Protein backbone atom coordinates (compact mmCIF):
# COMPACT_ATOMS: atom_id res chain seq x y z
CA UNK A 1 0.00 0.00 0.00
CA UNK A 2 1.32 3.40 -1.00
CA UNK A 3 0.97 6.16 1.58
CA UNK A 4 -0.58 9.30 0.13
CA UNK A 5 -0.22 12.80 1.59
CA UNK A 6 -3.09 14.22 3.60
CA UNK A 7 -5.23 16.16 1.13
CA UNK A 8 -5.64 19.88 1.32
CA UNK A 9 -4.16 20.82 4.66
CA UNK A 10 -4.93 24.45 3.82
CA UNK A 11 -8.63 23.73 3.61
CA UNK A 12 -8.56 21.78 6.86
CA UNK A 13 -6.83 24.75 8.46
CA UNK A 14 -9.51 27.13 7.23
CA UNK A 15 -12.24 24.74 8.39
CA UNK A 16 -10.72 24.37 11.84
CA UNK A 17 -9.69 27.98 12.25
CA UNK A 18 -13.27 29.09 11.87
CA UNK A 19 -14.79 26.48 14.19
CA UNK A 20 -16.76 27.83 17.12
CA UNK A 21 -14.79 27.61 20.40
CA UNK A 22 -17.56 25.79 22.30
CA UNK A 23 -16.91 22.66 20.25
CA UNK A 24 -19.85 23.12 17.90
CA UNK A 25 -17.68 23.26 14.84
CA UNK A 26 -20.20 22.13 12.24
CA UNK A 27 -20.09 23.90 8.90
CA UNK A 28 -22.45 23.71 5.95
CA UNK A 29 -21.12 23.37 2.41
CA UNK A 30 -22.14 26.89 1.40
CA UNK A 31 -20.54 28.30 4.55
CA UNK A 32 -17.26 26.53 3.75
CA UNK A 33 -17.37 27.75 0.17
CA UNK A 34 -17.74 31.37 1.32
CA UNK A 35 -14.86 30.93 3.80
CA UNK A 36 -12.42 29.52 1.23
CA UNK A 37 -11.78 32.27 -1.26
CA UNK A 38 -11.51 31.21 -4.88
CA UNK A 39 -12.40 27.53 -4.49
CA UNK A 40 -14.78 26.00 -7.02
CA UNK A 41 -17.74 23.90 -5.99
CA UNK A 42 -16.13 20.82 -7.56
CA UNK A 43 -12.77 21.34 -5.82
CA UNK A 44 -14.44 21.82 -2.44
CA UNK A 45 -16.54 18.69 -2.98
CA UNK A 46 -13.45 16.64 -3.85
CA UNK A 47 -11.50 18.08 -0.92
CA UNK A 48 -14.26 17.31 1.56
CA UNK A 49 -14.57 13.75 0.24
CA UNK A 50 -10.83 13.29 0.66
CA UNK A 51 -10.87 14.68 4.21
CA UNK A 52 -13.82 12.43 5.08
CA UNK A 53 -12.05 9.41 3.58
CA UNK A 54 -8.97 10.16 5.69
CA UNK A 55 -11.10 10.33 8.83
CA UNK A 56 -10.47 14.04 9.38
CA UNK A 57 -14.08 15.20 9.03
CA UNK A 58 -17.54 13.70 9.34
CA UNK A 59 -20.38 14.42 6.94
CA UNK A 60 -23.95 14.42 8.23
CA UNK A 61 -26.87 14.65 5.82
CA UNK A 62 -30.31 15.69 7.05
CA UNK A 63 -33.41 14.63 5.06
CA UNK A 64 -34.85 18.08 4.51
CA UNK A 65 -35.83 19.92 1.37
CA UNK A 66 -33.40 21.09 0.19
CA UNK A 67 -31.07 18.52 1.78
CA UNK A 68 -28.89 19.94 4.54
CA UNK A 69 -25.35 18.62 4.87
CA UNK A 70 -22.99 19.52 7.69
CA UNK A 71 -19.29 18.83 8.10
CA UNK A 72 -17.37 18.65 11.36
CA UNK A 73 -13.81 17.88 12.35
CA UNK A 74 -13.27 14.47 13.94
CA UNK A 75 -11.01 13.93 16.93
CA UNK A 76 -8.23 13.09 14.46
CA UNK A 77 -8.95 16.26 12.48
CA UNK A 78 -8.95 18.40 15.62
CA UNK A 79 -5.56 16.93 16.56
CA UNK A 80 -4.15 18.68 13.48
CA UNK A 81 -5.37 22.13 14.49
CA UNK A 82 -2.26 23.11 16.47
CA UNK A 83 0.27 22.29 13.74
CA UNK A 84 -2.01 23.67 11.04
CA UNK A 85 -2.52 26.90 12.97
CA UNK A 86 1.28 27.27 12.95
CA UNK A 87 1.34 26.60 9.22
CA UNK A 88 -1.37 29.20 8.67
CA UNK A 89 0.54 31.78 10.71
CA UNK A 90 3.69 31.06 8.70
CA UNK A 91 1.75 31.43 5.42
CA UNK A 92 0.26 34.74 6.55
CA UNK A 93 3.69 36.07 7.58
CA UNK A 94 5.22 35.04 4.26
CA UNK A 95 2.35 35.86 1.91
CA UNK A 96 4.22 38.72 0.19
CA UNK A 97 7.41 36.65 -0.24
CA UNK A 98 5.43 33.76 -1.68
CA UNK A 99 3.62 36.09 -4.09
CA UNK A 100 6.94 37.66 -5.15
CA UNK A 101 8.38 34.19 -5.83
CA UNK A 102 5.30 33.26 -7.88
CA UNK A 103 5.52 36.50 -9.88
CA UNK A 104 9.25 35.93 -10.57
CA UNK A 105 8.57 32.33 -11.63
CA UNK A 106 5.72 33.40 -13.93
CA UNK A 107 7.90 36.05 -15.62
CA UNK A 108 10.74 33.55 -16.14
CA UNK A 109 8.37 30.90 -17.47
CA UNK A 110 6.75 33.42 -19.81
CA UNK A 111 10.18 34.48 -21.16
CA UNK A 112 11.13 30.84 -21.78
CA UNK A 113 7.89 30.22 -23.68
CA UNK A 114 8.46 33.31 -25.84
CA UNK A 115 12.04 32.17 -26.60
CA UNK A 116 10.88 28.68 -27.58
CA UNK A 117 8.08 30.14 -29.72
CA UNK A 118 10.40 32.56 -31.56
CA UNK A 119 12.95 29.77 -32.12
CA UNK A 120 10.20 27.60 -33.62
CA UNK A 121 9.18 30.40 -36.00
CA UNK A 122 12.77 30.80 -37.22
CA UNK A 123 12.97 27.11 -38.16
PDB file of C-alpha atoms in Angstrom:
ATOM      1  CA  UNK A   1       0.000   0.000   0.000  1.00  0.00           C
ATOM      2  CA  UNK A   2       1.325   3.402  -1.004  1.00  0.00           C
ATOM      3  CA  UNK A   3       0.968   6.162   1.577  1.00  0.00           C
ATOM      4  CA  UNK A   4      -0.582   9.298   0.130  1.00  0.00           C
ATOM      5  CA  UNK A   5      -0.215  12.798   1.588  1.00  0.00           C
ATOM      6  CA  UNK A   6      -3.087  14.224   3.601  1.00  0.00           C
ATOM      7  CA  UNK A   7      -5.233  16.157   1.133  1.00  0.00           C
ATOM      8  CA  UNK A   8      -5.641  19.875   1.316  1.00  0.00           C
ATOM      9  CA  UNK A   9      -4.164  20.824   4.658  1.00  0.00           C
ATOM     10  CA  UNK A  10      -4.928  24.453   3.821  1.00  0.00           C
ATOM     11  CA  UNK A  11      -8.632  23.731   3.607  1.00  0.00           C
ATOM     12  CA  UNK A  12      -8.562  21.778   6.856  1.00  0.00           C
ATOM     13  CA  UNK A  13      -6.825  24.752   8.464  1.00  0.00           C
ATOM     14  CA  UNK A  14      -9.506  27.132   7.232  1.00  0.00           C
ATOM     15  CA  UNK A  15     -12.239  24.738   8.385  1.00  0.00           C
ATOM     16  CA  UNK A  16     -10.719  24.368  11.842  1.00  0.00           C
ATOM     17  CA  UNK A  17      -9.693  27.983  12.250  1.00  0.00           C
ATOM     18  CA  UNK A  18     -13.275  29.089  11.866  1.00  0.00           C
ATOM     19  CA  UNK A  19     -14.791  26.478  14.193  1.00  0.00           C
ATOM     20  CA  UNK A  20     -16.760  27.826  17.121  1.00  0.00           C
ATOM     21  CA  UNK A  21     -14.794  27.606  20.400  1.00  0.00           C
ATOM     22  CA  UNK A  22     -17.558  25.791  22.299  1.00  0.00           C
ATOM     23  CA  UNK A  23     -16.908  22.660  20.248  1.00  0.00           C
ATOM     24  CA  UNK A  24     -19.852  23.121  17.900  1.00  0.00           C
ATOM     25  CA  UNK A  25     -17.676  23.260  14.837  1.00  0.00           C
ATOM     26  CA  UNK A  26     -20.197  22.131  12.240  1.00  0.00           C
ATOM     27  CA  UNK A  27     -20.085  23.901   8.897  1.00  0.00           C
ATOM     28  CA  UNK A  28     -22.451  23.714   5.949  1.00  0.00           C
ATOM     29  CA  UNK A  29     -21.123  23.367   2.408  1.00  0.00           C
ATOM     30  CA  UNK A  30     -22.142  26.886   1.399  1.00  0.00           C
ATOM     31  CA  UNK A  31     -20.536  28.304   4.549  1.00  0.00           C
ATOM     32  CA  UNK A  32     -17.260  26.533   3.746  1.00  0.00           C
ATOM     33  CA  UNK A  33     -17.371  27.752   0.170  1.00  0.00           C
ATOM     34  CA  UNK A  34     -17.740  31.365   1.315  1.00  0.00           C
ATOM     35  CA  UNK A  35     -14.858  30.925   3.803  1.00  0.00           C
ATOM     36  CA  UNK A  36     -12.419  29.520   1.234  1.00  0.00           C
ATOM     37  CA  UNK A  37     -11.776  32.274  -1.259  1.00  0.00           C
ATOM     38  CA  UNK A  38     -11.505  31.211  -4.885  1.00  0.00           C
ATOM     39  CA  UNK A  39     -12.405  27.529  -4.489  1.00  0.00           C
ATOM     40  CA  UNK A  40     -14.775  26.004  -7.019  1.00  0.00           C
ATOM     41  CA  UNK A  41     -17.735  23.897  -5.986  1.00  0.00           C
ATOM     42  CA  UNK A  42     -16.131  20.825  -7.558  1.00  0.00           C
ATOM     43  CA  UNK A  43     -12.775  21.337  -5.823  1.00  0.00           C
ATOM     44  CA  UNK A  44     -14.439  21.823  -2.445  1.00  0.00           C
ATOM     45  CA  UNK A  45     -16.539  18.693  -2.977  1.00  0.00           C
ATOM     46  CA  UNK A  46     -13.446  16.636  -3.845  1.00  0.00           C
ATOM     47  CA  UNK A  47     -11.499  18.083  -0.920  1.00  0.00           C
ATOM     48  CA  UNK A  48     -14.261  17.311   1.562  1.00  0.00           C
ATOM     49  CA  UNK A  49     -14.573  13.752   0.243  1.00  0.00           C
ATOM     50  CA  UNK A  50     -10.830  13.286   0.664  1.00  0.00           C
ATOM     51  CA  UNK A  51     -10.869  14.680   4.211  1.00  0.00           C
ATOM     52  CA  UNK A  52     -13.816  12.432   5.077  1.00  0.00           C
ATOM     53  CA  UNK A  53     -12.046   9.411   3.583  1.00  0.00           C
ATOM     54  CA  UNK A  54      -8.967  10.157   5.692  1.00  0.00           C
ATOM     55  CA  UNK A  55     -11.103  10.327   8.828  1.00  0.00           C
ATOM     56  CA  UNK A  56     -10.471  14.042   9.377  1.00  0.00           C
ATOM     57  CA  UNK A  57     -14.085  15.203   9.035  1.00  0.00           C
ATOM     58  CA  UNK A  58     -17.541  13.700   9.341  1.00  0.00           C
ATOM     59  CA  UNK A  59     -20.384  14.421   6.944  1.00  0.00           C
ATOM     60  CA  UNK A  60     -23.952  14.424   8.230  1.00  0.00           C
ATOM     61  CA  UNK A  61     -26.870  14.655   5.815  1.00  0.00           C
ATOM     62  CA  UNK A  62     -30.314  15.692   7.049  1.00  0.00           C
ATOM     63  CA  UNK A  63     -33.412  14.625   5.064  1.00  0.00           C
ATOM     64  CA  UNK A  64     -34.847  18.080   4.510  1.00  0.00           C
ATOM     65  CA  UNK A  65     -35.829  19.924   1.366  1.00  0.00           C
ATOM     66  CA  UNK A  66     -33.401  21.085   0.185  1.00  0.00           C
ATOM     67  CA  UNK A  67     -31.066  18.516   1.779  1.00  0.00           C
ATOM     68  CA  UNK A  68     -28.894  19.936   4.543  1.00  0.00           C
ATOM     69  CA  UNK A  69     -25.349  18.620   4.868  1.00  0.00           C
ATOM     70  CA  UNK A  70     -22.986  19.524   7.693  1.00  0.00           C
ATOM     71  CA  UNK A  71     -19.290  18.827   8.104  1.00  0.00           C
ATOM     72  CA  UNK A  72     -17.375  18.651  11.356  1.00  0.00           C
ATOM     73  CA  UNK A  73     -13.807  17.876  12.346  1.00  0.00           C
ATOM     74  CA  UNK A  74     -13.275  14.469  13.938  1.00  0.00           C
ATOM     75  CA  UNK A  75     -11.013  13.930  16.926  1.00  0.00           C
ATOM     76  CA  UNK A  76      -8.230  13.093  14.463  1.00  0.00           C
ATOM     77  CA  UNK A  77      -8.947  16.264  12.475  1.00  0.00           C
ATOM     78  CA  UNK A  78      -8.945  18.400  15.625  1.00  0.00           C
ATOM     79  CA  UNK A  79      -5.561  16.927  16.556  1.00  0.00           C
ATOM     80  CA  UNK A  80      -4.149  18.677  13.477  1.00  0.00           C
ATOM     81  CA  UNK A  81      -5.369  22.134  14.492  1.00  0.00           C
ATOM     82  CA  UNK A  82      -2.264  23.110  16.471  1.00  0.00           C
ATOM     83  CA  UNK A  83       0.268  22.291  13.738  1.00  0.00           C
ATOM     84  CA  UNK A  84      -2.012  23.669  11.039  1.00  0.00           C
ATOM     85  CA  UNK A  85      -2.518  26.898  12.967  1.00  0.00           C
ATOM     86  CA  UNK A  86       1.278  27.269  12.952  1.00  0.00           C
ATOM     87  CA  UNK A  87       1.344  26.604   9.215  1.00  0.00           C
ATOM     88  CA  UNK A  88      -1.374  29.204   8.674  1.00  0.00           C
ATOM     89  CA  UNK A  89       0.535  31.779  10.714  1.00  0.00           C
ATOM     90  CA  UNK A  90       3.688  31.061   8.697  1.00  0.00           C
ATOM     91  CA  UNK A  91       1.755  31.426   5.415  1.00  0.00           C
ATOM     92  CA  UNK A  92       0.263  34.744   6.552  1.00  0.00           C
ATOM     93  CA  UNK A  93       3.695  36.071   7.581  1.00  0.00           C
ATOM     94  CA  UNK A  94       5.225  35.037   4.260  1.00  0.00           C
ATOM     95  CA  UNK A  95       2.349  35.864   1.908  1.00  0.00           C
ATOM     96  CA  UNK A  96       4.216  38.717   0.191  1.00  0.00           C
ATOM     97  CA  UNK A  97       7.411  36.654  -0.243  1.00  0.00           C
ATOM     98  CA  UNK A  98       5.434  33.762  -1.684  1.00  0.00           C
ATOM     99  CA  UNK A  99       3.616  36.090  -4.093  1.00  0.00           C
ATOM    100  CA  UNK A 100       6.937  37.662  -5.153  1.00  0.00           C
ATOM    101  CA  UNK A 101       8.379  34.189  -5.825  1.00  0.00           C
ATOM    102  CA  UNK A 102       5.301  33.265  -7.882  1.00  0.00           C
ATOM    103  CA  UNK A 103       5.524  36.501  -9.875  1.00  0.00           C
ATOM    104  CA  UNK A 104       9.246  35.927 -10.566  1.00  0.00           C
ATOM    105  CA  UNK A 105       8.567  32.333 -11.633  1.00  0.00           C
ATOM    106  CA  UNK A 106       5.724  33.403 -13.926  1.00  0.00           C
ATOM    107  CA  UNK A 107       7.898  36.049 -15.616  1.00  0.00           C
ATOM    108  CA  UNK A 108      10.743  33.549 -16.142  1.00  0.00           C
ATOM    109  CA  UNK A 109       8.369  30.899 -17.471  1.00  0.00           C
ATOM    110  CA  UNK A 110       6.754  33.418 -19.812  1.00  0.00           C
ATOM    111  CA  UNK A 111      10.180  34.483 -21.163  1.00  0.00           C
ATOM    112  CA  UNK A 112      11.126  30.836 -21.779  1.00  0.00           C
ATOM    113  CA  UNK A 113       7.889  30.224 -23.681  1.00  0.00           C
ATOM    114  CA  UNK A 114       8.461  33.311 -25.839  1.00  0.00           C
ATOM    115  CA  UNK A 115      12.045  32.168 -26.605  1.00  0.00           C
ATOM    116  CA  UNK A 116      10.878  28.684 -27.584  1.00  0.00           C
ATOM    117  CA  UNK A 117       8.078  30.141 -29.718  1.00  0.00           C
ATOM    118  CA  UNK A 118      10.396  32.559 -31.562  1.00  0.00           C
ATOM    119  CA  UNK A 119      12.946  29.766 -32.116  1.00  0.00           C
ATOM    120  CA  UNK A 120      10.201  27.601 -33.618  1.00  0.00           C
ATOM    121  CA  UNK A 121       9.177  30.402 -36.002  1.00  0.00           C
ATOM    122  CA  UNK A 122      12.774  30.802 -37.221  1.00  0.00           C
ATOM    123  CA  UNK A 123      12.971  27.112 -38.163  1.00  0.00           C
TER     124      UNK A 123
END
